[in-house]
């Protein structure tokens, strides 16, 4: 049984794509079959992963081209035997217009189900399907949440990201009218600096303030913006020296907590 998880926040630049990719990578390292869906026209997750696995993108089928053909499997890139990517490209900006042309405006809610419909053919090939989306309410977020079992909210430890996390949680609750089975699996804290007083204050506030509706959703584990992760973005993920291993230890902790929260065991 597959677990489809959308990673989001309504504040940009909070580490959403970084954490989508790192969690996907670590899940595969732990033996799970993983499909990473880059559902953002900026294609940052695609660049991150193709750098890591040295994939030549001079000739590939984008997720948008596969959507047009209504066959997502045409675009799947095999990064490893058990780790696959649906790559994005700038043509994905046409997704909204495609839905309008394909479905029309008579019942706008029908547009929310197109990704779910296409995923039915492939999702059960994977233990986890991770979807990275832009930080706005759009047909990208609507389709992703409608297709998902869970939403994972990445919250950088600053006030704007905290507010974006609250808004995203409210949004997922509203989207339950279209997908009653989707739940927020949790809020993953992403420290800008490991020892910053402000980061610790926002983290503590988000976990203890009774007025915040994400208080009970906070992960016990957290990650921080380690310099080595930024190097990964440029050169690809490695696990060789002690800096790499520090990052892997950090992400192993949050990945184990995610696995426990969704209740899956590696068979």
Tab-separated table of C-alpha atoms in Angstrom:
chain	number	residue	atom	x	y	z
A	1	UNK	CA	0.000	0.000	0.000
A	2	UNK	CA	1.374	3.364	-1.037
A	3	UNK	CA	1.589	6.458	1.156
A	4	UNK	CA	1.180	9.618	-0.935
A	5	UNK	CA	2.540	12.671	0.894
A	6	UNK	CA	2.440	16.288	-0.271
A	7	UNK	CA	5.100	18.523	1.259
A	8	UNK	CA	4.048	22.149	1.598
A	9	UNK	CA	3.888	25.546	3.254
A	10	UNK	CA	2.336	28.788	1.994
A	11	UNK	CA	5.605	30.630	2.553
A	12	UNK	CA	8.307	30.255	-0.076
A	13	UNK	CA	11.964	29.651	0.693
A	14	UNK	CA	11.368	27.602	3.840
A	15	UNK	CA	13.253	24.454	2.802
A	16	UNK	CA	10.252	22.643	1.363
A	17	UNK	CA	12.031	21.256	-1.702
A	18	UNK	CA	15.246	20.503	0.188
A	19	UNK	CA	13.359	18.460	2.744
A	20	UNK	CA	11.163	16.746	0.138
A	21	UNK	CA	14.271	15.507	-1.643
A	22	UNK	CA	16.227	14.572	1.490
A	23	UNK	CA	13.321	12.637	2.993
A	24	UNK	CA	12.743	10.832	-0.318
A	25	UNK	CA	16.426	9.949	-0.532
A	26	UNK	CA	16.627	8.666	3.040
A	27	UNK	CA	13.402	6.662	2.666
A	28	UNK	CA	14.971	4.889	-0.293
A	29	UNK	CA	18.200	4.371	1.677
A	30	UNK	CA	16.068	2.604	4.292
A	31	UNK	CA	14.800	0.166	1.676
A	32	UNK	CA	11.485	1.731	0.664
A	33	UNK	CA	10.418	2.148	-2.942
A	34	UNK	CA	9.977	5.867	-3.525
A	35	UNK	CA	8.546	8.047	-6.286
A	36	UNK	CA	9.425	11.737	-6.067
A	37	UNK	CA	6.991	13.948	-7.999
A	38	UNK	CA	8.307	17.396	-8.870
A	39	UNK	CA	5.018	19.258	-9.257
A	40	UNK	CA	6.577	22.713	-9.389
A	41	UNK	CA	7.441	24.451	-12.695
A	42	UNK	CA	10.667	25.766	-11.135
A	43	UNK	CA	11.890	22.141	-11.224
A	44	UNK	CA	14.260	22.563	-8.258
A	45	UNK	CA	13.681	19.031	-6.982
A	46	UNK	CA	14.423	17.702	-10.450
A	47	UNK	CA	17.723	19.607	-10.592
A	48	UNK	CA	18.657	18.455	-7.076
A	49	UNK	CA	18.072	14.782	-7.807
A	50	UNK	CA	19.499	14.695	-11.320
A	51	UNK	CA	22.661	16.334	-9.942
A	52	UNK	CA	22.809	13.629	-7.307
A	53	UNK	CA	22.400	10.729	-9.724
A	54	UNK	CA	24.170	12.344	-12.701
A	55	UNK	CA	21.126	12.036	-14.975
A	56	UNK	CA	21.379	13.615	-18.420
A	57	UNK	CA	18.333	15.831	-19.006
A	58	UNK	CA	19.128	16.677	-22.609
A	59	UNK	CA	16.298	14.395	-23.693
A	60	UNK	CA	13.547	13.488	-21.240
A	61	UNK	CA	9.770	13.454	-20.925
A	62	UNK	CA	8.490	16.021	-18.435
A	63	UNK	CA	5.618	15.399	-16.067
A	64	UNK	CA	3.538	17.892	-18.051
A	65	UNK	CA	4.068	15.962	-21.294
A	66	UNK	CA	3.002	12.798	-19.463
A	67	UNK	CA	-0.064	14.600	-18.096
A	68	UNK	CA	-1.013	15.615	-21.637
A	69	UNK	CA	-0.758	11.960	-22.697
A	70	UNK	CA	-2.592	10.923	-19.495
A	71	UNK	CA	0.169	8.401	-18.796
A	72	UNK	CA	2.550	9.363	-15.990
A	73	UNK	CA	4.678	6.263	-16.452
A	74	UNK	CA	6.025	7.739	-19.719
A	75	UNK	CA	7.940	10.370	-17.724
A	76	UNK	CA	9.389	8.263	-14.909
A	77	UNK	CA	13.158	8.517	-14.521
A	78	UNK	CA	14.817	5.589	-12.751
A	79	UNK	CA	17.376	7.102	-10.394
A	80	UNK	CA	17.995	3.726	-8.759
A	81	UNK	CA	16.072	0.473	-8.893
A	82	UNK	CA	13.774	1.616	-6.091
A	83	UNK	CA	13.951	5.406	-6.405
A	84	UNK	CA	12.133	7.090	-9.277
A	85	UNK	CA	11.449	10.684	-10.283
A	86	UNK	CA	8.682	12.367	-12.238
A	87	UNK	CA	10.704	15.356	-13.479
A	88	UNK	CA	9.363	18.847	-13.915
A	89	UNK	CA	10.145	21.531	-16.464
A	90	UNK	CA	8.921	25.023	-17.272
A	91	UNK	CA	6.130	23.644	-19.487
A	92	UNK	CA	4.281	22.683	-16.304
A	93	UNK	CA	3.112	26.314	-16.073
A	94	UNK	CA	0.500	25.249	-18.660
A	95	UNK	CA	-1.189	22.835	-16.239
A	96	UNK	CA	-4.019	25.191	-15.269
A	97	UNK	CA	-4.848	25.986	-18.907
A	98	UNK	CA	-4.691	22.280	-19.746
A	99	UNK	CA	-7.263	21.511	-17.055
A	100	UNK	CA	-9.557	24.261	-18.309
A	101	UNK	CA	-9.332	22.948	-21.859
A	102	UNK	CA	-9.730	19.317	-20.789
A	103	UNK	CA	-12.440	19.683	-18.166
A	104	UNK	CA	-13.931	23.144	-18.652
A	105	UNK	CA	-15.352	25.463	-16.029
A	106	UNK	CA	-18.784	23.901	-15.525
A	107	UNK	CA	-17.658	22.170	-12.318
A	108	UNK	CA	-14.390	23.637	-11.126
A	109	UNK	CA	-13.950	20.994	-8.423
A	110	UNK	CA	-13.500	18.316	-11.111
A	111	UNK	CA	-10.154	19.938	-11.905
A	112	UNK	CA	-8.863	18.937	-8.472
A	113	UNK	CA	-8.929	15.206	-9.261
A	114	UNK	CA	-6.798	14.941	-12.403
A	115	UNK	CA	-3.502	14.031	-10.718
A	116	UNK	CA	-5.302	11.538	-8.470
A	117	UNK	CA	-6.813	9.889	-11.555
A	118	UNK	CA	-3.410	9.589	-13.259
A	119	UNK	CA	-1.623	8.346	-10.127
A	120	UNK	CA	-3.961	5.375	-9.752
A	121	UNK	CA	-2.027	3.493	-12.451
A	122	UNK	CA	1.384	3.758	-10.780
A	123	UNK	CA	1.218	4.657	-7.093
A	124	UNK	CA	0.914	1.095	-5.810
A	125	UNK	CA	4.359	0.358	-7.253
A	126	UNK	CA	5.790	2.429	-4.397
A	127	UNK	CA	5.805	2.516	-0.616
A	128	UNK	CA	6.015	6.317	-0.671
A	129	UNK	CA	5.063	8.936	-3.234
A	130	UNK	CA	6.407	12.362	-2.248
A	131	UNK	CA	4.976	15.435	-4.013
A	132	UNK	CA	6.752	18.795	-4.000
A	133	UNK	CA	4.499	21.763	-4.838
A	134	UNK	CA	4.769	25.570	-5.191
A	135	UNK	CA	4.028	27.682	-2.066
A	136	UNK	CA	0.643	28.989	-3.250
A	137	UNK	CA	-2.959	27.859	-3.464
A	138	UNK	CA	-3.327	26.726	-7.053
A	139	UNK	CA	-4.319	23.703	-9.093
A	140	UNK	CA	-0.895	22.290	-8.222
A	141	UNK	CA	-1.722	22.278	-4.508
A	142	UNK	CA	-5.386	21.341	-5.086
A	143	UNK	CA	-4.489	18.339	-7.242
A	144	UNK	CA	-1.656	17.245	-4.955
A	145	UNK	CA	-3.741	17.339	-1.768
A	146	UNK	CA	-6.688	15.616	-3.438
A	147	UNK	CA	-4.324	12.840	-4.543
A	148	UNK	CA	-2.613	12.490	-1.154
A	149	UNK	CA	-3.031	10.452	1.986
A	150	UNK	CA	-1.039	12.968	4.010
A	151	UNK	CA	0.346	16.482	3.981
A	152	UNK	CA	3.695	17.187	5.603
A	153	UNK	CA	4.214	20.839	6.482
A	154	UNK	CA	7.794	22.140	6.524
A	155	UNK	CA	8.079	25.103	8.876
A	156	UNK	CA	11.226	27.163	8.916
A	157	UNK	CA	11.624	28.729	12.337
A	158	UNK	CA	10.577	32.294	11.540
A	159	UNK	CA	7.257	34.042	12.039
A	160	UNK	CA	6.247	34.187	8.355
A	161	UNK	CA	6.872	30.478	7.909
A	162	UNK	CA	4.945	29.742	11.118
A	163	UNK	CA	1.975	31.683	9.742
A	164	UNK	CA	2.357	29.893	6.395
A	165	UNK	CA	2.288	26.547	8.215
A	166	UNK	CA	-0.906	27.482	10.050
A	167	UNK	CA	-2.509	28.596	6.780
A	168	UNK	CA	-1.453	25.384	5.037
A	169	UNK	CA	-2.930	23.275	7.827
A	170	UNK	CA	-6.219	25.190	7.534
A	171	UNK	CA	-6.131	24.713	3.769
A	172	UNK	CA	-5.685	20.935	4.064
A	173	UNK	CA	-8.652	20.803	6.438
A	174	UNK	CA	-10.737	22.712	3.888
A	175	UNK	CA	-9.621	20.373	1.096
A	176	UNK	CA	-11.075	17.431	3.005
A	177	UNK	CA	-14.356	18.251	1.288
A	178	UNK	CA	-12.705	16.887	-1.879
A	179	UNK	CA	-10.516	14.250	-0.210
A	180	UNK	CA	-11.945	13.173	3.164
A	181	UNK	CA	-9.022	10.796	3.735
A	182	UNK	CA	-6.190	13.332	3.714
A	183	UNK	CA	-4.600	14.284	7.035
A	184	UNK	CA	-1.700	16.457	8.121
A	185	UNK	CA	0.912	13.945	9.235
A	186	UNK	CA	2.870	16.634	11.045
A	187	UNK	CA	4.853	19.854	10.971
A	188	UNK	CA	8.597	19.454	10.457
A	189	UNK	CA	10.631	22.274	12.074
A	190	UNK	CA	13.489	23.525	9.899
A	191	UNK	CA	15.927	25.658	11.921
A	192	UNK	CA	17.679	28.411	10.002
A	193	UNK	CA	20.530	28.170	12.517
A	194	UNK	CA	20.976	25.338	14.974
A	195	UNK	CA	21.714	27.535	17.993
A	196	UNK	CA	19.761	30.695	17.191
A	197	UNK	CA	17.700	32.066	20.084
A	198	UNK	CA	14.996	33.235	17.694
A	199	UNK	CA	14.754	29.804	16.061
A	200	UNK	CA	14.417	28.158	19.464
A	201	UNK	CA	11.782	30.701	20.503
A	202	UNK	CA	9.640	30.079	17.398
A	203	UNK	CA	10.071	26.324	17.840
A	204	UNK	CA	9.022	26.451	21.490
A	205	UNK	CA	6.103	28.782	20.731
A	206	UNK	CA	4.790	26.529	17.966
A	207	UNK	CA	4.872	23.507	20.306
A	208	UNK	CA	3.434	25.101	23.451
A	209	UNK	CA	1.098	27.945	22.461
A	210	UNK	CA	-2.482	26.751	22.960
A	211	UNK	CA	-3.755	29.339	20.482
A	212	UNK	CA	-1.861	27.728	17.585
A	213	UNK	CA	-3.730	24.969	15.796
A	214	UNK	CA	-0.479	23.204	14.838
A	215	UNK	CA	0.713	22.718	18.422
A	216	UNK	CA	-0.084	18.999	18.488
A	217	UNK	CA	1.268	18.396	14.984
A	218	UNK	CA	4.890	19.337	15.627
A	219	UNK	CA	7.541	16.693	15.003
A	220	UNK	CA	9.705	15.866	17.991
A	221	UNK	CA	12.690	15.711	15.649
A	222	UNK	CA	13.911	18.671	13.634
A	223	UNK	CA	16.399	19.561	10.917
A	224	UNK	CA	18.503	22.648	10.397
A	225	UNK	CA	20.045	24.461	7.457
A	226	UNK	CA	23.405	22.698	7.518
A	227	UNK	CA	25.985	24.113	5.088
A	228	UNK	CA	26.566	20.644	3.666
A	229	UNK	CA	22.920	20.425	2.536
A	230	UNK	CA	23.459	23.549	0.431
A	231	UNK	CA	26.480	21.811	-1.086
A	232	UNK	CA	24.248	18.831	-1.855
A	233	UNK	CA	21.955	21.157	-3.822
A	234	UNK	CA	24.854	22.063	-6.129
A	235	UNK	CA	26.925	18.885	-6.326
A	236	UNK	CA	24.468	16.154	-5.352
A	237	UNK	CA	23.966	14.121	-2.180
A	238	UNK	CA	26.990	12.242	-0.839
A	239	UNK	CA	27.606	10.214	2.307
A	240	UNK	CA	31.366	10.068	2.670
A	241	UNK	CA	32.841	12.387	5.303
A	242	UNK	CA	31.733	13.326	8.814
A	243	UNK	CA	29.806	16.392	7.576
A	244	UNK	CA	27.739	14.164	5.289
A	245	UNK	CA	27.159	11.707	8.103
A	246	UNK	CA	25.972	14.512	10.421
A	247	UNK	CA	23.338	15.462	7.844
A	248	UNK	CA	22.305	11.839	7.367
A	249	UNK	CA	21.959	11.322	11.119
A	250	UNK	CA	19.713	14.387	11.295
A	251	UNK	CA	17.491	13.237	8.438
A	252	UNK	CA	17.411	9.636	9.624
A	253	UNK	CA	15.773	10.887	12.817
A	254	UNK	CA	12.977	12.799	11.097
A	255	UNK	CA	12.485	10.033	8.520
A	256	UNK	CA	12.067	7.430	11.259
A	257	UNK	CA	9.491	9.667	12.918
A	258	UNK	CA	7.644	10.096	9.614
A	259	UNK	CA	7.582	6.326	9.065
A	260	UNK	CA	6.185	5.830	12.555
A	261	UNK	CA	3.526	8.492	12.020
A	262	UNK	CA	2.194	6.893	8.840
A	263	UNK	CA	2.360	3.450	10.435
A	264	UNK	CA	4.290	1.649	7.716
A	265	UNK	CA	6.826	-1.105	8.247
A	266	UNK	CA	9.429	-2.086	5.728
A	267	UNK	CA	8.555	-5.488	4.452
